[in-house]
mmCIF file of C-alpha atoms in Angstrom:
data_model
loop_
_atom_site.group_PDB
_atom_site.id
_atom_site.type_symbol
_atom_site.label_atom_id
_atom_site.label_comp_id
_atom_site.label_asym_id
_atom_site.label_seq_id
_atom_site.Cartn_x
_atom_site.Cartn_y
_atom_site.Cartn_z
ATOM 1 C CA MET A 6 -22.972 -27.877 -5.107
ATOM 2 C CA SER A 7 -22.037 -28.247 -1.447
ATOM 3 C CA GLY A 8 -19.970 -25.673 0.381
ATOM 4 C CA LYS A 9 -17.126 -25.988 2.832
ATOM 5 C CA PRO A 10 -16.001 -23.791 5.704
ATOM 6 C CA LEU A 11 -13.802 -20.827 4.949
ATOM 7 C CA SER A 12 -10.196 -21.717 5.679
ATOM 8 C CA ARG A 13 -8.815 -20.304 8.903
ATOM 9 C CA GLN A 14 -5.953 -18.716 6.988
ATOM 10 C CA ARG A 15 -8.412 -16.464 5.141
ATOM 11 C CA ARG A 16 -10.305 -15.262 8.193
ATOM 12 C CA HIS A 17 -8.266 -12.072 8.567
ATOM 13 C CA THR A 18 -9.266 -11.081 5.026
ATOM 14 C CA LEU A 19 -12.925 -11.729 5.844
ATOM 15 C CA TYR A 20 -12.752 -9.598 9.009
ATOM 16 C CA PHE A 21 -10.980 -6.787 7.158
ATOM 17 C CA LEU A 22 -13.489 -6.667 4.300
ATOM 18 C CA GLU A 23 -16.395 -6.702 6.729
ATOM 19 C CA GLU A 24 -14.835 -3.822 8.650
ATOM 20 C CA ILE A 25 -14.336 -1.518 5.635
ATOM 21 C CA ARG A 26 -17.911 -1.787 4.339
ATOM 22 C CA GLY A 27 -18.524 1.747 5.557
ATOM 23 C CA PHE A 28 -15.889 3.216 3.248
ATOM 24 C CA ALA A 29 -16.984 5.535 0.456
ATOM 25 C CA PRO A 30 -14.255 4.903 -2.125
ATOM 26 C CA VAL A 31 -13.669 6.986 -5.247
ATOM 27 C CA PHE A 32 -11.085 5.887 -7.790
ATOM 28 C CA LEU A 33 -8.517 7.848 -9.800
ATOM 29 C CA ASP A 34 -5.680 6.688 -12.014
ATOM 30 C CA THR A 35 -2.806 8.033 -14.083
ATOM 31 C CA GLU A 36 0.218 6.925 -16.086
ATOM 32 C CA VAL A 37 3.716 7.471 -14.736
ATOM 33 C CA ASP A 38 6.834 7.686 -16.890
ATOM 34 C CA MET A 39 9.330 5.553 -14.966
ATOM 35 C CA THR A 40 12.400 6.579 -16.980
ATOM 36 C CA ARG A 41 14.044 8.421 -14.095
ATOM 37 C CA VAL A 42 13.287 5.596 -11.672
ATOM 38 C CA ARG A 43 14.888 3.107 -14.060
ATOM 39 C CA GLU A 44 17.959 5.331 -14.349
ATOM 40 C CA HIS A 45 18.187 5.527 -10.560
ATOM 41 C CA ARG A 46 17.862 1.763 -10.196
ATOM 42 C CA ALA A 47 20.574 1.158 -12.775
ATOM 43 C CA ALA A 48 23.001 3.446 -10.932
ATOM 44 C CA ALA A 49 22.154 2.667 -7.310
ATOM 45 C CA GLY A 50 21.455 -1.063 -7.429
ATOM 46 C CA ARG A 51 18.263 -3.023 -7.745
ATOM 47 C CA THR A 52 15.395 -1.638 -5.723
ATOM 48 C CA SER A 53 11.772 -2.648 -6.104
ATOM 49 C CA THR A 54 9.313 -0.354 -7.854
ATOM 50 C CA VAL A 55 7.130 -0.540 -4.760
ATOM 51 C CA SER A 56 9.913 0.970 -2.652
ATOM 52 C CA TYR A 57 10.069 3.992 -4.952
ATOM 53 C CA VAL A 58 6.302 4.383 -4.694
ATOM 54 C CA LEU A 59 6.411 4.114 -0.886
ATOM 55 C CA HIS A 60 9.244 6.653 -0.691
ATOM 56 C CA THR A 61 7.556 9.188 -2.961
ATOM 57 C CA ALA A 62 4.041 8.731 -1.587
ATOM 58 C CA ALA A 63 5.209 9.143 2.014
ATOM 59 C CA ARG A 64 6.845 12.465 1.265
ATOM 60 C CA THR A 65 3.772 13.594 -0.633
ATOM 61 C CA LEU A 66 1.398 12.690 2.180
ATOM 62 C CA ALA A 67 3.585 14.519 4.690
ATOM 63 C CA ARG A 68 2.598 17.659 2.752
ATOM 64 C CA HIS A 69 -1.094 16.666 2.838
ATOM 65 C CA PRO A 70 -2.034 16.022 6.480
ATOM 66 C CA GLU A 71 -5.751 15.958 5.591
ATOM 67 C CA ALA A 72 -5.106 12.865 3.468
ATOM 68 C CA ASN A 73 -2.730 11.321 6.015
ATOM 69 C CA ALA A 74 -5.638 10.881 8.393
ATOM 70 C CA ALA A 75 -8.225 8.383 9.595
ATOM 71 C CA LEU A 76 -11.920 8.530 10.384
ATOM 72 C CA GLY A 77 -13.335 6.971 13.507
ATOM 73 C CA GLY A 78 -16.582 6.865 15.404
ATOM 74 C CA ARG A 79 -19.991 5.826 14.137
ATOM 75 C CA ARG A 80 -22.347 8.162 16.000
ATOM 76 C CA ARG A 81 -19.867 11.006 16.448
ATOM 77 C CA PRO A 82 -17.340 10.806 13.603
ATOM 78 C CA ARG A 83 -13.885 12.187 14.290
ATOM 79 C CA VAL A 84 -10.904 12.642 11.984
ATOM 80 C CA ALA A 85 -7.385 12.192 13.357
ATOM 81 C CA GLU A 86 -4.355 13.440 11.438
ATOM 82 C CA CYS A 87 -1.161 11.503 12.029
ATOM 83 C CA PRO A 88 2.128 13.415 12.458
ATOM 84 C CA SER A 89 4.080 10.601 10.782
ATOM 85 C CA VAL A 90 3.463 8.636 7.592
ATOM 86 C CA HIS A 91 3.159 4.862 7.946
ATOM 87 C CA GLY A 92 2.703 2.750 4.816
ATOM 88 C CA LYS A 93 0.761 -0.506 4.764
ATOM 89 C CA LEU A 94 2.118 -2.844 2.096
ATOM 90 C CA THR A 95 0.465 -6.069 0.966
ATOM 91 C CA PHE A 96 2.328 -9.292 0.238
ATOM 92 C CA ASP A 97 1.406 -12.515 -1.545
ATOM 93 C CA LYS A 98 2.363 -15.145 1.051
ATOM 94 C CA THR A 99 1.653 -18.710 2.120
ATOM 95 C CA VAL A 100 0.339 -19.321 5.628
ATOM 96 C CA GLY A 101 -0.313 -22.839 6.870
ATOM 97 C CA GLY A 102 0.008 -24.132 3.324
ATOM 98 C CA ARG A 103 -2.559 -21.680 1.890
ATOM 99 C CA ARG A 104 -1.886 -18.731 -0.370
ATOM 100 C CA VAL A 105 -3.205 -15.517 1.176
ATOM 101 C CA VAL A 106 -2.596 -11.791 1.148
ATOM 102 C CA LEU A 107 -0.858 -10.371 4.201
ATOM 103 C CA SER A 108 -0.006 -6.789 5.051
ATOM 104 C CA ALA A 109 2.746 -5.140 7.061
ATOM 105 C CA VAL A 110 3.022 -1.558 8.275
ATOM 106 C CA LEU A 111 6.308 0.188 7.501
ATOM 107 C CA ARG A 112 6.619 3.017 9.971
ATOM 108 C CA ASP A 113 7.872 6.602 9.580
ATOM 109 C CA LEU A 114 8.397 6.341 5.825
ATOM 110 C CA ASP A 115 8.476 10.114 5.469
ATOM 111 C CA ARG A 116 11.741 10.035 7.446
ATOM 112 C CA THR A 117 13.186 6.844 5.964
ATOM 113 C CA GLU A 118 15.489 6.917 2.956
ATOM 114 C CA LEU A 119 15.111 4.556 0.014
ATOM 115 C CA PRO A 120 17.636 1.897 1.164
ATOM 116 C CA GLY A 121 15.899 1.667 4.530
ATOM 117 C CA ILE A 122 12.514 1.239 2.859
ATOM 118 C CA GLN A 123 13.886 -1.455 0.568
ATOM 119 C CA SER A 124 15.357 -3.285 3.558
ATOM 120 C CA GLN A 125 11.950 -3.375 5.253
ATOM 121 C CA VAL A 126 10.252 -4.545 2.054
ATOM 122 C CA GLU A 127 12.766 -7.387 1.687
ATOM 123 C CA HIS A 128 12.340 -8.383 5.326
ATOM 124 C CA TYR A 129 8.630 -9.034 4.872
ATOM 125 C CA ARG A 130 8.908 -10.238 1.282
ATOM 126 C CA ASP A 131 11.455 -12.946 2.094
ATOM 127 C CA GLY A 132 10.329 -13.895 5.605
ATOM 128 C CA ASN A 133 8.213 -16.896 6.550
ATOM 129 C CA PRO A 134 4.919 -15.695 8.090
ATOM 130 C CA ASP A 135 4.482 -19.064 9.826
ATOM 131 C CA GLU A 136 7.522 -18.196 11.948
ATOM 132 C CA MET A 137 7.917 -14.394 11.944
ATOM 133 C CA PRO A 138 7.119 -12.759 15.313
ATOM 134 C CA GLU A 139 5.481 -9.859 13.448
ATOM 135 C CA PHE A 140 2.648 -12.221 12.452
ATOM 136 C CA ALA A 141 2.207 -13.957 15.799
ATOM 137 C CA ALA A 142 -1.030 -12.044 16.510
ATOM 138 C CA LEU A 143 -2.359 -13.020 13.080
ATOM 139 C CA ARG A 144 -1.669 -16.678 13.720
ATOM 140 C CA THR A 145 -3.538 -16.393 17.009
ATOM 141 C CA LEU A 146 -6.442 -14.658 15.264
ATOM 142 C CA HIS A 147 -6.769 -17.581 12.859
ATOM 143 C CA LYS A 148 -7.210 -19.995 15.760
ATOM 144 C CA LEU A 149 -10.072 -18.115 17.421
ATOM 145 C CA PRO A 150 -13.743 -18.957 16.828
ATOM 146 C CA LEU A 151 -15.279 -16.720 14.160
ATOM 147 C CA TRP A 152 -17.338 -14.616 16.573
ATOM 148 C CA LEU A 153 -14.361 -14.009 18.826
ATOM 149 C CA GLY A 154 -12.061 -13.316 15.903
ATOM 150 C CA ARG A 155 -14.460 -10.689 14.546
ATOM 151 C CA CYS A 156 -14.698 -9.043 17.935
ATOM 152 C CA GLY A 157 -10.938 -9.051 18.446
ATOM 153 C CA PHE A 158 -10.305 -7.599 15.011
ATOM 154 C CA ARG A 159 -12.801 -4.765 15.555
ATOM 155 C CA ARG A 160 -11.392 -3.932 18.986
ATOM 156 C CA THR A 161 -7.921 -3.752 17.461
ATOM 157 C CA VAL A 162 -8.531 -1.593 14.377
ATOM 158 C CA ARG A 163 -11.492 0.645 15.200
ATOM 159 C CA PRO A 164 -10.034 2.957 17.874
ATOM 160 C CA LEU A 165 -8.301 5.978 16.359
ATOM 161 C CA ALA A 166 -5.601 5.794 19.004
ATOM 162 C CA GLY A 167 -3.022 3.403 17.623
ATOM 163 C CA ARG A 168 -4.776 2.784 14.304
ATOM 164 C CA ALA A 169 -1.975 4.358 12.264
ATOM 165 C CA GLY A 170 0.516 1.895 13.701
ATOM 166 C CA ARG A 171 -1.753 -1.085 13.049
ATOM 167 C CA MET A 172 -3.304 -0.146 9.693
ATOM 168 C CA GLY A 173 -0.924 2.484 8.331
ATOM 169 C CA THR A 174 -1.875 5.975 7.196
ATOM 170 C CA PHE A 175 -1.837 4.945 3.533
ATOM 171 C CA ALA A 176 -1.715 1.631 1.714
ATOM 172 C CA VAL A 177 0.138 0.311 -1.320
ATOM 173 C CA THR A 178 -0.720 -2.876 -3.149
ATOM 174 C CA SER A 179 1.005 -4.123 -6.279
ATOM 175 C CA LEU A 180 0.233 -6.667 -8.985
ATOM 176 C CA GLY A 181 2.944 -5.305 -11.266
ATOM 177 C CA HIS A 182 4.854 -8.586 -11.149
ATOM 178 C CA ARG A 183 2.052 -10.086 -13.258
ATOM 179 C CA ALA A 184 0.461 -9.082 -16.569
ATOM 180 C CA VAL A 185 -1.767 -6.535 -14.836
ATOM 181 C CA ASP A 186 -1.812 -3.009 -16.243
ATOM 182 C CA ALA A 187 -4.073 -1.422 -13.637
ATOM 183 C CA PHE A 188 -6.436 -2.229 -10.787
ATOM 184 C CA HIS A 189 -8.151 -0.487 -7.898
ATOM 185 C CA SER A 190 -8.166 -1.580 -4.286
ATOM 186 C CA VAL A 191 -9.382 -0.270 -0.931
ATOM 187 C CA GLY A 192 -6.776 -0.804 1.747
ATOM 188 C CA GLY A 193 -8.642 0.455 4.798
ATOM 189 C CA THR A 194 -6.801 3.798 4.772
ATOM 190 C CA THR A 195 -7.872 7.183 3.402
ATOM 191 C CA ILE A 196 -5.454 6.753 0.482
ATOM 192 C CA THR A 197 -4.721 3.441 -1.237
ATOM 193 C CA LEU A 198 -2.347 3.165 -4.198
ATOM 194 C CA GLY A 199 -2.520 0.348 -6.751
ATOM 195 C CA VAL A 200 0.662 -0.359 -8.702
ATOM 196 C CA GLY A 201 0.496 -2.010 -12.117
ATOM 197 C CA ARG A 202 3.293 -3.311 -14.305
ATOM 198 C CA VAL A 203 5.882 -1.135 -16.006
ATOM 199 C CA LEU A 204 5.744 -1.610 -19.771
ATOM 200 C CA GLU A 205 7.330 0.074 -22.761
ATOM 201 C CA ARG A 206 4.544 1.989 -24.468
ATOM 202 C CA PRO A 207 4.304 4.563 -27.276
ATOM 203 C CA VAL A 208 4.557 8.225 -26.197
ATOM 204 C CA VAL A 209 4.831 11.503 -28.090
ATOM 205 C CA ARG A 210 7.851 13.683 -27.293
ATOM 206 C CA ASP A 211 8.791 16.817 -29.202
ATOM 207 C CA GLY A 212 6.228 15.887 -31.829
ATOM 208 C CA ARG A 213 7.722 12.427 -32.406
ATOM 209 C CA ILE A 214 6.520 8.975 -31.450
ATOM 210 C CA THR A 215 8.918 7.045 -29.240
ATOM 211 C CA THR A 216 8.606 4.622 -26.342
ATOM 212 C CA ALA A 217 8.939 5.005 -22.595
ATOM 213 C CA PRO A 218 8.513 2.731 -19.565
ATOM 214 C CA LEU A 219 5.032 3.628 -18.326
ATOM 215 C CA MET A 220 3.308 2.447 -15.170
ATOM 216 C CA ARG A 221 -0.387 2.726 -14.373
ATOM 217 C CA LEU A 222 -0.870 4.076 -10.869
ATOM 218 C CA SER A 223 -4.307 4.108 -9.295
ATOM 219 C CA LEU A 224 -5.491 5.915 -6.186
ATOM 220 C CA ALA A 225 -8.579 5.102 -4.153
ATOM 221 C CA PHE A 226 -9.644 7.662 -1.564
ATOM 222 C CA ASP A 227 -12.252 7.632 1.165
ATOM 223 C CA HIS A 228 -14.678 10.411 0.240
ATOM 224 C CA ARG A 229 -15.774 10.715 3.856
ATOM 225 C CA VAL A 230 -12.355 12.124 4.746
ATOM 226 C CA ILE A 231 -11.192 14.111 1.696
ATOM 227 C CA ASP A 232 -12.597 15.291 -1.624
ATOM 228 C CA GLY A 233 -11.549 14.644 -5.190
ATOM 229 C CA ALA A 234 -9.466 17.805 -5.598
ATOM 230 C CA GLU A 235 -7.244 16.880 -2.642
ATOM 231 C CA ALA A 236 -6.900 13.301 -3.862
ATOM 232 C CA ALA A 237 -6.049 14.512 -7.385
ATOM 233 C CA ASP A 238 -3.332 16.748 -5.924
ATOM 234 C CA VAL A 239 -1.864 13.777 -4.047
ATOM 235 C CA LEU A 240 -1.850 11.549 -7.122
ATOM 236 C CA THR A 241 -0.354 14.282 -9.306
ATOM 237 C CA GLU A 242 2.429 14.988 -6.820
ATOM 238 C CA ILE A 243 3.285 11.294 -6.530
ATOM 239 C CA LYS A 244 3.420 11.072 -10.326
ATOM 240 C CA ASP A 245 5.620 14.166 -10.532
ATOM 241 C CA GLY A 246 7.892 12.863 -7.780
ATOM 242 C CA LEU A 247 8.468 9.545 -9.550
ATOM 243 C CA GLU A 248 8.990 11.188 -12.917
ATOM 244 C CA SER A 249 11.583 13.584 -11.482
ATOM 245 C CA PHE A 250 13.279 11.140 -9.121
ATOM 246 C CA ALA A 251 16.775 12.437 -8.362
ATOM 247 C CA ARG A 252 19.576 10.859 -10.332
ATOM 248 C CA VAL A 253 22.334 9.060 -8.432
ATOM 249 C CA PRO A 254 25.625 11.038 -8.546
ATOM 250 C CA ALA A 255 28.148 9.589 -10.974
ATOM 251 C CA THR A 256 30.576 8.929 -8.114
ATOM 252 C CA VAL A 257 28.309 6.397 -6.438
ATOM 253 C CA GLY A 258 29.907 2.965 -6.461
ATOM 254 C CA LYS A 259 33.294 4.264 -7.590
ATOM 255 C CA SER A 260 36.395 4.066 -5.409
#
């Protein structure tokens, strides 16, 4: 079997995976009852599940500055905590005729309300990466020789100064639009959340078997930066936040 060169459109994924080899990931997961989120969506208008996760996770990480941080330096490691929460979200897109995964950083999510988050998600979800100015640097990266592309990628993402704006302080990736219950991913940030599909499943309530819309939510954390207890607190608080998401007042949408 003969090989062929890696497509230029996949080079950014190659550079990213090479760069995160030093991560020490540990994986956690839980189930989230999405009843309250579904009620909110029905009352407030359609909003993606990912937007609810971004909204809740950002507010959780604002309470956990140790997890909203990044590690830098090889010989003299340093940890930098970010005063704001920026979420990196992955998208299934087509670039130059090839299907690839792209990511975008949504800034200041801890201070952005749900409609604003949804607007940003839709902007990147519906936009054409072959034309969007936000991906101009990526398109340039694809054109560089491999050695120069690797060097440029490292020089961009390694320095702690500015990394939060380029890589986010946490990452969210979702395969919930497919028949995927759960998966684990490392997004290059201290915390990465993996979102599976929402499915009606049996649950026990008040001693009786009924059904509820459950979602598997995974969390990968970089053990170099935080420990399991901190990561478990983050995951639990995100779960609790989604399960107790505030209901929309009955007056919303009424004249």
